[in-house]
Short mmCIF file of C-alpha atoms and ligand atoms in Angstrom, two decimals:
data_model
loop_
_atom_site.label_atom_id
_atom_site.label_comp_id
_atom_site.label_asym_id
_atom_site.label_seq_id
_atom_site.Cartn_x
_atom_site.Cartn_y
_atom_site.Cartn_z
CA MET A 29 14.82 -20.89 14.48
CA ASN A 30 11.37 -22.43 13.89
CA ILE A 31 8.91 -19.65 13.17
CA THR A 32 5.22 -19.64 12.23
CA PHE A 33 3.25 -16.92 10.45
CA ILE A 34 -0.51 -16.73 10.91
CA GLY A 35 -2.12 -14.83 8.03
CA ILE A 36 -0.49 -14.85 4.61
CA GLY A 37 -1.72 -11.56 3.24
CA TYR A 38 0.72 -9.08 1.84
CA VAL A 39 2.87 -8.47 4.94
CA GLY A 40 2.73 -12.10 6.11
CA LEU A 41 3.76 -13.48 2.76
CA VAL A 42 6.68 -11.13 2.14
CA SER A 43 7.96 -11.33 5.73
CA SER A 44 7.67 -15.14 5.94
CA VAL A 45 9.46 -15.71 2.64
CA MET A 46 12.22 -13.26 3.50
CA LEU A 47 12.76 -14.57 7.07
CA SER A 48 13.03 -18.04 5.57
CA TYR A 49 15.57 -16.64 3.10
CA LEU A 50 17.55 -15.27 6.07
CA GLY A 51 17.87 -18.88 7.31
CA HIS A 52 14.86 -19.60 9.54
CA ASN A 53 12.50 -22.57 9.19
CA VAL A 54 9.19 -20.89 8.52
CA SER A 55 5.67 -22.34 8.48
CA CYS A 56 2.81 -20.25 7.10
CA LEU A 57 -0.82 -20.70 7.98
CA ASP A 58 -3.83 -19.23 6.25
CA THR A 59 -7.52 -20.06 6.10
CA ASP A 60 -7.57 -19.61 2.29
CA ARG A 61 -6.95 -23.19 1.10
CA ASN A 62 -6.65 -22.17 -2.52
CA LYS A 63 -3.90 -19.68 -1.67
CA ILE A 64 -2.02 -22.28 0.38
CA ALA A 65 -2.31 -24.89 -2.41
CA ASN A 66 -0.90 -22.41 -4.95
CA LEU A 67 1.91 -21.24 -2.68
CA LYS A 68 3.01 -24.87 -2.16
CA LYS A 69 3.49 -24.95 -5.94
CA GLY A 70 5.38 -21.65 -5.89
CA ILE A 71 2.46 -19.60 -7.28
CA LEU A 72 2.15 -16.15 -5.67
CA PRO A 73 -1.32 -14.68 -4.97
CA ILE A 74 0.02 -11.12 -5.41
CA TYR A 75 2.18 -9.26 -7.86
CA GLU A 76 5.40 -8.28 -6.07
CA PRO A 77 8.56 -7.81 -8.14
CA GLY A 78 11.33 -10.29 -7.21
CA LEU A 79 9.39 -12.21 -4.55
CA ASP A 80 8.86 -15.27 -6.79
CA LYS A 81 12.60 -15.98 -6.90
CA TYR A 82 12.92 -15.91 -3.10
CA LEU A 83 9.82 -18.12 -2.77
CA SER A 84 11.28 -20.77 -5.11
CA TYR A 85 14.66 -20.55 -3.36
CA CYS A 86 13.16 -21.18 0.09
CA LEU A 87 10.73 -23.89 -1.10
CA ALA A 88 13.59 -25.74 -2.83
CA ARG A 89 15.60 -25.76 0.40
CA GLY A 90 12.65 -27.04 2.46
CA ARG A 91 12.82 -24.04 4.79
CA LEU A 92 9.36 -22.74 3.96
CA LYS A 93 6.09 -24.64 4.48
CA PHE A 94 2.51 -23.63 3.75
CA LEU A 95 -0.11 -25.21 6.01
CA GLU A 96 -3.88 -25.28 6.39
CA ASN A 97 -3.96 -26.54 9.98
CA TYR A 98 -2.24 -26.00 13.28
CA ASN A 99 0.07 -29.05 13.32
CA GLU A 100 3.43 -30.20 14.68
CA HIS A 101 5.37 -27.46 12.84
CA ILE A 102 3.50 -24.90 14.86
CA GLN A 103 3.88 -26.77 18.15
CA THR A 104 7.66 -26.60 17.73
CA SER A 105 7.77 -22.90 16.80
CA THR A 106 9.80 -20.64 19.08
CA ALA A 107 8.03 -17.56 17.70
CA ILE A 108 4.65 -17.04 16.07
CA PHE A 109 4.11 -13.89 14.02
CA ILE A 110 0.52 -12.69 13.71
CA THR A 111 0.13 -11.01 10.32
CA VAL A 112 -3.64 -11.09 9.78
CA GLY A 113 -5.62 -8.16 8.39
CA THR A 114 -7.00 -5.35 10.57
CA PRO A 115 -9.67 -3.80 8.31
CA THR A 116 -11.62 -0.65 9.16
CA LEU A 117 -14.85 -1.07 11.15
CA PRO A 118 -17.84 1.21 10.47
CA SER A 119 -16.70 3.06 13.64
CA GLN A 120 -13.37 3.86 11.83
CA ARG A 121 -11.51 1.75 14.41
CA ALA A 122 -9.32 -1.18 13.40
CA ASP A 123 -11.14 -4.54 13.46
CA LEU A 124 -9.04 -6.82 15.69
CA GLN A 125 -11.23 -9.91 15.34
CA TYR A 126 -8.68 -11.84 13.22
CA VAL A 127 -5.86 -10.94 15.60
CA PHE A 128 -7.83 -12.32 18.56
CA ASP A 129 -8.89 -15.43 16.60
CA ALA A 130 -5.18 -16.12 16.03
CA VAL A 131 -4.35 -15.53 19.71
CA ASP A 132 -7.16 -17.90 20.76
CA ASN A 133 -5.77 -20.61 18.49
CA ILE A 134 -2.26 -20.13 19.93
CA VAL A 135 -3.66 -20.39 23.46
CA LYS A 136 -4.93 -23.90 22.58
CA LEU A 137 -1.41 -25.14 21.70
CA ASP A 138 0.57 -27.29 24.15
CA SER A 139 3.61 -25.04 23.73
CA SER A 140 4.24 -21.41 24.81
CA PRO A 141 5.77 -19.65 21.79
CA THR A 142 6.59 -15.95 21.82
CA ILE A 143 3.78 -14.12 20.02
CA ILE A 144 4.91 -11.29 17.76
CA ILE A 145 2.24 -8.87 16.54
CA LYS A 146 3.21 -7.65 13.07
CA SER A 147 -0.33 -6.73 11.98
CA THR A 148 -0.92 -2.97 12.23
CA VAL A 149 -2.83 -2.68 15.50
CA PRO A 150 -3.83 0.31 17.65
CA PRO A 151 -1.33 1.24 20.37
CA GLY A 152 -2.13 -0.73 23.51
CA THR A 153 -3.18 -3.92 21.70
CA THR A 154 0.02 -5.89 22.39
CA ASP A 155 -0.18 -5.13 26.12
CA PHE A 156 -3.87 -6.04 26.09
CA ILE A 157 -3.05 -9.40 24.48
CA ALA A 158 -0.27 -9.98 27.03
CA HIS A 159 -2.79 -9.53 29.89
CA TYR A 160 -5.35 -11.72 28.11
CA ILE A 161 -2.81 -14.51 27.75
CA ALA A 162 -1.59 -14.18 31.31
CA LYS A 163 -5.19 -14.63 32.50
CA LYS A 164 -5.33 -17.90 30.55
CA LYS A 165 -2.19 -18.99 32.43
CA LEU A 166 -0.19 -19.29 29.20
CA LEU A 167 3.52 -18.57 29.57
CA SER A 168 3.90 -16.96 26.13
CA LYS A 169 5.45 -13.49 25.92
CA VAL A 170 3.97 -10.97 23.50
CA ALA A 171 5.91 -8.42 21.42
CA SER A 172 5.17 -5.77 18.80
CA ASN A 173 7.21 -5.68 15.59
CA PRO A 174 5.55 -3.42 13.00
CA GLU A 175 6.32 -3.63 9.32
CA PHE A 176 7.29 -0.80 6.97
CA LEU A 177 7.31 -2.63 3.61
CA ARG A 178 5.98 -0.80 0.57
CA GLU A 179 4.09 -2.71 -2.10
CA GLY A 180 6.17 -2.94 -5.25
CA THR A 181 9.52 -2.62 -3.42
CA ALA A 182 8.85 -4.97 -0.51
CA VAL A 183 11.81 -7.32 -1.07
CA GLU A 184 14.31 -4.47 -1.10
CA ASP A 185 12.52 -2.81 1.86
CA PHE A 186 12.79 -6.05 3.85
CA LEU A 187 16.47 -6.60 3.13
CA ARG A 188 17.51 -2.95 3.56
CA PRO A 189 15.00 -1.31 5.94
CA ASP A 190 15.60 2.17 7.37
CA ARG A 191 15.02 0.64 10.80
CA ILE A 192 13.67 -2.40 12.61
CA VAL A 193 11.27 -1.56 15.43
CA ILE A 194 10.63 -3.95 18.31
CA GLY A 195 8.37 -3.35 21.28
CA THR A 196 8.92 -5.69 24.20
CA SER A 197 8.41 -5.75 27.95
CA ASP A 198 11.40 -7.89 28.94
CA LYS A 199 14.98 -8.60 27.89
CA GLU A 200 14.38 -12.25 26.99
CA THR A 201 11.79 -11.31 24.36
CA SER A 202 13.86 -8.48 22.95
CA ASP A 203 16.87 -10.86 22.67
CA LEU A 204 14.68 -13.32 20.78
CA LEU A 205 13.66 -10.64 18.26
CA LYS A 206 17.29 -9.59 17.86
CA GLU A 207 18.15 -13.22 17.11
CA ILE A 208 15.43 -13.40 14.44
CA TYR A 209 16.77 -10.28 12.71
CA ALA A 210 20.46 -11.03 13.43
CA PRO A 211 21.52 -11.18 9.73
CA LEU A 212 20.08 -7.69 9.09
CA LEU A 213 21.36 -6.20 12.37
CA ALA A 214 24.83 -7.52 11.51
CA GLU A 215 24.72 -5.29 8.42
CA GLY A 216 24.23 -2.23 10.61
CA ILE A 217 20.45 -1.76 10.22
CA HIS A 218 19.15 0.53 12.99
CA LEU A 219 17.23 -1.20 15.76
CA ILE A 220 14.68 0.77 17.75
CA SER A 221 13.89 -1.17 20.91
CA THR A 222 11.02 0.28 22.91
CA ASP A 223 7.87 -0.65 24.78
CA PRO A 224 5.02 -2.31 22.81
CA THR A 225 2.69 0.71 22.83
CA THR A 226 5.34 3.08 21.46
CA SER A 227 6.31 0.50 18.85
CA GLU A 228 2.68 0.27 17.68
CA LEU A 229 2.42 4.07 17.60
CA ILE A 230 5.64 4.38 15.53
CA LYS A 231 3.90 2.41 12.78
CA TYR A 232 0.68 4.47 12.78
CA ALA A 233 2.46 7.80 13.17
CA SER A 234 4.92 7.02 10.35
CA ASN A 235 2.13 6.21 7.90
CA ALA A 236 0.09 9.22 9.04
CA PHE A 237 3.07 11.56 8.68
CA LEU A 238 3.86 10.35 5.16
CA ALA A 239 0.17 10.77 4.27
CA THR A 240 0.35 14.31 5.69
CA LYS A 241 3.28 15.16 3.41
CA ILE A 242 1.29 13.97 0.39
CA ALA A 243 -1.87 15.87 1.38
CA PHE A 244 0.24 18.98 1.93
CA ILE A 245 1.98 18.83 -1.44
CA ASN A 246 -1.34 18.14 -3.19
CA GLU A 247 -2.75 21.32 -1.62
CA MET A 248 0.32 23.24 -2.82
CA ALA A 249 -0.23 21.78 -6.31
CA ASN A 250 -3.72 23.29 -6.36
CA LEU A 251 -2.24 26.64 -5.42
CA CYS A 252 0.48 26.32 -8.08
CA GLU A 253 -2.21 25.85 -10.73
CA GLU A 254 -3.93 29.05 -9.59
CA ILE A 255 -0.89 31.32 -9.22
CA GLU A 256 1.16 29.91 -12.12
CA ALA A 257 3.90 28.38 -9.98
CA ASN A 258 5.65 25.09 -10.74
CA ILE A 259 5.01 22.11 -8.43
CA ASP A 260 8.14 20.17 -9.54
CA HIS A 261 10.43 23.04 -8.62
CA LEU A 262 8.49 23.60 -5.40
CA SER A 263 8.89 19.93 -4.32
CA LEU A 264 12.57 19.99 -5.19
CA GLY A 265 13.16 23.32 -3.48
CA MET A 266 11.46 22.14 -0.32
CA GLY A 267 12.77 18.57 -0.37
CA LEU A 268 16.44 19.53 -0.60
CA ASP A 269 16.09 20.98 2.88
CA LYS A 270 17.26 17.93 4.87
CA ARG A 271 14.79 18.76 7.64
CA ILE A 272 11.96 18.24 5.12
CA GLY A 273 13.41 15.48 2.91
CA ASN A 274 12.50 14.92 -0.74
CA SER A 275 10.43 11.74 -0.51
CA PHE A 276 6.62 11.68 -0.48
CA LEU A 277 6.42 15.15 -2.01
CA LYS A 278 5.04 14.01 -5.34
CA ALA A 279 1.69 15.60 -6.07
CA GLY A 280 -0.97 13.37 -7.58
CA PRO A 281 -4.57 12.18 -7.32
CA GLY A 282 -4.31 11.48 -3.57
CA PHE A 283 -2.91 8.66 -1.47
CA GLY A 284 -4.52 5.24 -1.60
CA GLY A 285 -3.78 1.60 -0.91
CA SER A 286 -4.58 -0.73 1.93
CA CYS A 287 -2.56 1.16 4.55
CA PHE A 288 -2.51 4.98 4.57
CA PRO A 289 -6.29 5.61 4.35
CA LYS A 290 -7.08 2.87 6.89
CA ASP A 291 -4.29 3.68 9.34
CA ILE A 292 -4.86 7.42 9.47
CA LEU A 293 -8.58 6.85 10.17
CA ALA A 294 -7.73 4.42 12.97
CA LEU A 295 -5.15 6.82 14.48
CA SER A 296 -7.60 9.71 14.42
CA GLN A 297 -10.23 7.53 16.11
CA LEU A 298 -7.70 6.38 18.71
CA ALA A 299 -6.86 10.00 19.54
CA LYS A 300 -10.58 10.79 19.93
CA ASP A 301 -11.12 7.71 22.11
CA HIS A 302 -8.41 9.08 24.42
CA HIS A 303 -9.76 12.68 24.32
CA SER A 304 -6.60 13.80 22.52
CA ASP A 305 -6.58 16.20 19.54
CA SER A 306 -6.74 14.82 16.00
CA LEU A 307 -6.90 18.18 14.19
CA VAL A 308 -4.00 17.55 11.81
CA LEU A 309 -5.04 13.96 11.14
CA ASP A 310 -8.63 14.96 10.37
CA ALA A 311 -7.50 17.71 8.01
CA VAL A 312 -5.40 15.16 6.08
CA ILE A 313 -8.27 12.66 5.98
CA ASN A 314 -10.68 15.31 4.67
CA ALA A 315 -8.20 16.68 2.13
CA ASN A 316 -7.50 13.24 0.72
CA GLN A 317 -11.16 12.22 0.58
CA LYS A 318 -11.84 15.39 -1.42
CA ARG A 319 -8.95 14.81 -3.82
CA PRO A 320 -10.73 12.51 -6.37
CA LEU A 321 -13.62 15.03 -6.46
CA ASP A 322 -11.13 17.82 -7.24
CA MET A 323 -9.62 15.69 -10.01
CA VAL A 324 -13.01 15.05 -11.60
CA LYS A 325 -13.96 18.72 -11.32
CA ARG A 326 -10.79 19.60 -13.21
CA ILE A 327 -11.39 16.91 -15.85
CA LYS A 328 -14.95 18.18 -16.29
CA SER A 329 -13.85 21.78 -16.74
CA ILE A 330 -11.22 20.72 -19.32
CA LEU A 331 -13.99 18.86 -21.18
CA ASP A 332 -16.13 22.01 -21.46
CA GLY A 333 -18.17 21.45 -18.29
CA SER A 334 -19.90 18.18 -19.19
CA LEU A 335 -18.90 14.53 -18.95
CA SER A 336 -22.21 13.06 -20.07
CA GLY A 337 -21.71 10.79 -23.09
CA LYS A 338 -17.97 11.51 -23.26
CA THR A 339 -15.57 8.59 -23.63
CA ILE A 340 -12.51 8.74 -21.41
CA ALA A 341 -9.45 6.50 -21.37
CA VAL A 342 -8.09 5.82 -17.88
CA LEU A 343 -4.53 4.50 -17.93
CA GLY A 344 -3.70 2.92 -14.60
CA LEU A 345 -6.04 1.45 -12.00
CA ALA A 346 -3.68 0.33 -9.22
CA PHE A 347 -3.20 2.69 -6.27
CA LYS A 348 0.42 3.14 -7.38
CA ALA A 349 2.77 1.61 -9.92
CA GLY A 350 4.41 -1.76 -9.29
CA THR A 351 1.37 -3.44 -7.75
CA ASP A 352 -1.94 -5.03 -8.83
CA ASP A 353 -3.62 -3.69 -5.69
CA LEU A 354 -6.81 -1.70 -6.36
CA ARG A 355 -7.75 -1.16 -2.71
CA SER A 356 -8.63 2.51 -2.04
CA SER A 357 -7.08 3.38 -5.37
CA PRO A 358 -7.64 7.03 -6.39
CA ALA A 359 -7.98 5.78 -9.99
CA ILE A 360 -10.99 3.67 -9.02
CA GLU A 361 -12.61 6.52 -7.08
CA ILE A 362 -12.13 8.82 -10.06
CA ILE A 363 -13.65 6.28 -12.48
CA LYS A 364 -16.71 5.88 -10.22
CA LEU A 365 -17.21 9.65 -10.15
CA LEU A 366 -16.77 9.90 -13.92
CA GLN A 367 -19.32 7.10 -14.40
CA ASP A 368 -21.73 8.93 -12.08
CA GLU A 369 -21.40 11.98 -14.33
CA GLY A 370 -22.37 9.87 -17.37
CA ALA A 371 -18.92 9.27 -18.89
CA ASN A 372 -17.98 6.03 -20.66
CA ILE A 373 -14.64 4.61 -19.49
CA LYS A 374 -12.04 2.63 -21.38
CA ALA A 375 -9.60 1.36 -18.76
CA TYR A 376 -6.23 -0.35 -18.81
CA ASP A 377 -3.70 -1.35 -16.16
CA PRO A 378 -0.60 -3.52 -16.69
CA ALA A 379 -1.22 -5.55 -13.51
CA GLY A 380 -4.58 -4.72 -11.95
CA MET A 381 -7.08 -5.75 -14.65
CA LYS A 382 -7.94 -9.12 -13.10
CA ASN A 383 -9.36 -7.50 -9.98
CA ILE A 384 -11.42 -4.81 -11.67
CA GLU A 385 -14.86 -6.40 -11.45
CA GLN A 386 -14.52 -6.61 -7.66
CA VAL A 387 -14.33 -2.83 -7.35
CA LEU A 388 -16.20 -1.29 -10.29
CA THR A 389 -19.60 -1.69 -11.90
CA ILE A 390 -19.14 -2.77 -15.48
CA ASP A 391 -21.80 -0.30 -16.53
CA ARG A 392 -20.22 2.09 -19.08
CA LEU A 393 -16.83 0.45 -18.54
CA GLU A 394 -14.72 -1.24 -21.20
CA CYS A 395 -11.57 -3.03 -20.07
CA THR A 396 -9.02 -3.12 -22.84
CA SER A 397 -6.06 -5.41 -23.46
CA SER A 398 -3.62 -2.57 -24.21
CA PRO A 399 -3.23 1.13 -23.42
CA GLU A 400 -3.45 1.93 -27.13
CA LYS A 401 -6.90 0.29 -27.30
CA SER A 402 -8.04 2.35 -24.31
CA CYS A 403 -6.93 5.56 -26.04
CA TYR A 404 -8.64 4.79 -29.36
CA GLU A 405 -11.07 7.58 -30.37
CA VAL A 406 -11.63 8.98 -26.88
CA ASP A 407 -12.45 12.51 -25.71
CA ALA A 408 -9.62 12.54 -23.16
CA ILE A 409 -6.82 10.34 -21.84
CA ILE A 410 -6.30 10.31 -18.06
CA ILE A 411 -3.07 8.94 -16.60
CA ALA A 412 -4.05 7.79 -13.12
CA THR A 413 -1.14 5.51 -12.11
CA GLU A 414 2.53 6.22 -12.73
CA TRP A 415 3.46 3.02 -14.63
CA GLU A 416 6.80 3.41 -16.46
CA GLU A 417 5.37 1.80 -19.60
CA PHE A 418 2.97 4.72 -20.08
CA LYS A 419 5.97 6.99 -20.67
CA GLU A 420 7.13 4.76 -23.52
CA LEU A 421 3.83 4.52 -25.43
CA GLU A 422 3.79 5.33 -29.13
CA TRP A 423 2.17 8.68 -28.52
CA ASP A 424 2.35 9.65 -32.25
CA LYS A 425 0.14 6.69 -33.15
CA ILE A 426 -2.17 7.44 -30.22
CA TYR A 427 -2.44 11.03 -31.43
CA ASN A 428 -3.59 9.87 -34.87
CA ASN A 429 -6.28 7.64 -33.33
CA SER A 430 -7.48 10.15 -30.74
CA LYS A 431 -10.58 12.32 -31.21
CA SER A 432 -9.70 15.34 -29.10
CA HIS A 433 -5.96 15.02 -28.32
CA ILE A 434 -6.39 15.83 -24.62
CA ILE A 435 -4.11 14.20 -22.03
CA ILE A 436 -4.72 14.84 -18.32
CA ASP A 437 -1.69 13.48 -16.48
CA LEU A 438 -2.60 13.10 -12.80
CA ARG A 439 0.87 11.70 -12.02
CA ASN A 440 3.06 14.15 -13.98
CA ILE A 441 4.94 11.34 -15.73
CA LEU A 442 5.06 12.65 -19.30
CA ASN A 443 7.49 15.24 -20.58
CA SER A 444 5.26 18.20 -21.23
CA SER A 445 7.28 19.83 -24.04
CA VAL A 446 7.75 16.50 -25.89
CA ILE A 447 4.08 15.58 -25.63
CA LYS A 448 2.89 19.08 -26.61
CA ALA A 449 5.24 19.03 -29.63
CA LYS A 450 3.28 15.98 -30.84
CA GLY A 451 0.16 18.13 -30.90
CA PHE A 452 -1.54 17.05 -27.66
CA LYS A 453 -3.23 19.45 -25.26
CA TYR A 454 -1.40 18.39 -22.10
CA TYR A 455 -2.69 19.09 -18.59
CA SER A 456 -0.76 18.04 -15.50
CA ILE A 457 -0.90 18.48 -11.73
CA GLY A 458 0.45 21.67 -10.18
CA HIS A 459 1.17 23.46 -13.46
CA LYS A 460 -0.89 26.13 -15.16
CA TYR A 461 -2.12 24.90 -18.54
CA GLU A 462 -0.10 26.34 -21.39
CA ALA A 463 -1.03 25.70 -25.01
C1 LIG B 126 2.87 2.32 2.92
C2 LIG B 126 4.17 2.75 3.62
O1 LIG B 126 4.97 3.53 2.71
C3 LIG B 126 4.97 1.54 4.10
O2 LIG B 126 6.12 1.96 4.83
C4 LIG B 126 4.06 0.70 5.03
O3 LIG B 126 4.72 -0.49 5.46
C5 LIG B 126 2.79 0.30 4.28
O4 LIG B 126 2.11 1.51 3.82
C6 LIG B 126 1.92 -0.45 5.24
O5 LIG B 126 1.48 0.14 6.25
O6 LIG B 126 1.78 -1.68 5.09
P1 LIG B 126 2.27 1.36 0.49
O7 LIG B 126 0.84 1.40 0.92
O8 LIG B 126 2.78 0.15 -0.21
O9 LIG B 126 3.25 1.59 1.75
O10 LIG B 126 2.45 2.58 -0.51
P2 LIG B 126 3.29 3.95 -0.59
O11 LIG B 126 4.41 3.77 -1.53
O12 LIG B 126 3.61 4.46 0.75
O13 LIG B 126 2.20 4.90 -1.28
C7 LIG B 126 0.95 5.16 -0.66
C8 LIG B 126 0.12 6.10 -1.51
O14 LIG B 126 0.70 7.41 -1.53
C9 LIG B 126 0.00 5.69 -2.98
O15 LIG B 126 -1.32 5.90 -3.41
C10 LIG B 126 0.99 6.60 -3.70
O16 LIG B 126 0.65 6.82 -5.05
C11 LIG B 126 0.84 7.86 -2.87
N1 LIG B 126 2.03 8.74 -2.95
C12 LIG B 126 3.22 8.34 -2.46
C13 LIG B 126 1.88 10.03 -3.51
O17 LIG B 126 0.79 10.41 -3.96
N2 LIG B 126 2.97 10.86 -3.53
C14 LIG B 126 4.19 10.48 -3.04
O18 LIG B 126 5.13 11.30 -3.09
C15 LIG B 126 4.31 9.19 -2.49
#
């Protein structure tokens, strides 16, 4: 099938490459000419493990094209996926301007492709677009097909999703979506076929629920620190109950990234707009916004109540391991707060260093080329992102070059008895400090 993607951000890029891999002829359109030029050469704009191989595979077979303009490839498309960004407006609602720009461009085509909204949009948007298009006398049908890919594991998530969700208003459109995903459905992947508004809400509610689990376990971690309980055993003990499930129960510095913080704000605002309660959502939002402050308070108390003039290594900048994405990263929020308190930062991230100047002031910030350089003669080492390579560092050498031998592990990735045996004072999340 001929398919077009409008918007080659994270979701658009992964989905277009992978649908092309499944056998479709896919054209990708984006306003960023530099990105398109690089993708034509097989150069990815993001760090996503494994995606490069699929990109080269599809480019080599001529099934994947990157375009700057609406041309004949788009005119012959049976389906057009809209995968543009929906950033947060000052009102906390999702900004749908790019979605509507894309729809307006499709309306100008001579053809009537099925429009599939994959961008995360507030429930009701797909139906609204369907009415808008009908008024323009275009014959296109509109469907919702949210995405559940996680950064860092997106290829695997695409090929083996827990479910595929489609929201359509008629059988013809739902059959078209089933045809697009036929290779995955043939492998027994669950298909949830519903109306567009429910489909859109499944996406928001899933992200908000996962965020709620994280906020909950972070609150329990605080309590564990106070009453000398163990967060790892608590997460395991709760998670083995199948009704709870063991994923997303890892305590840390708070949830970040381009999705959870944005989507939960938009869902809460949607509930308010419809005079429906958002008590749970608002509690999660508030708890997570407070989390970096709690982390800095703890760091400050470990460093004898003052951060002014102290030098602190921050290992990890990305919002989670396996990505170079610094958007709404707790690590970045924590660094800003530490800088505000007068601390000097030596930062390192295996993938996210190139984006650092977009999100941080370089005042009192040194970016280093290795984690060891970050840790050289500092007052404390903070582990802010759970990169595997931080577990394997030569901690003996780091110990010899460290001033105060304090490690504050906000991701609980180090083995506490091993690291303490090396002489470090080791603080982690959800455990009472023991010398
Ligand atoms: C999330 C969802 O997991 C995807 O299903 C969804 O498609 C995507 O948002 C989206 O809407 O596009 P992602 O943002 O890549 O994916 O990241 P997650 O792996 O979900 O992690 C989100 C945040 O929660 C990270 O900051 C992570 O460190 C934190 N987290 C996650 C925890 O603190 N504890 C956990 O147990 C799990």
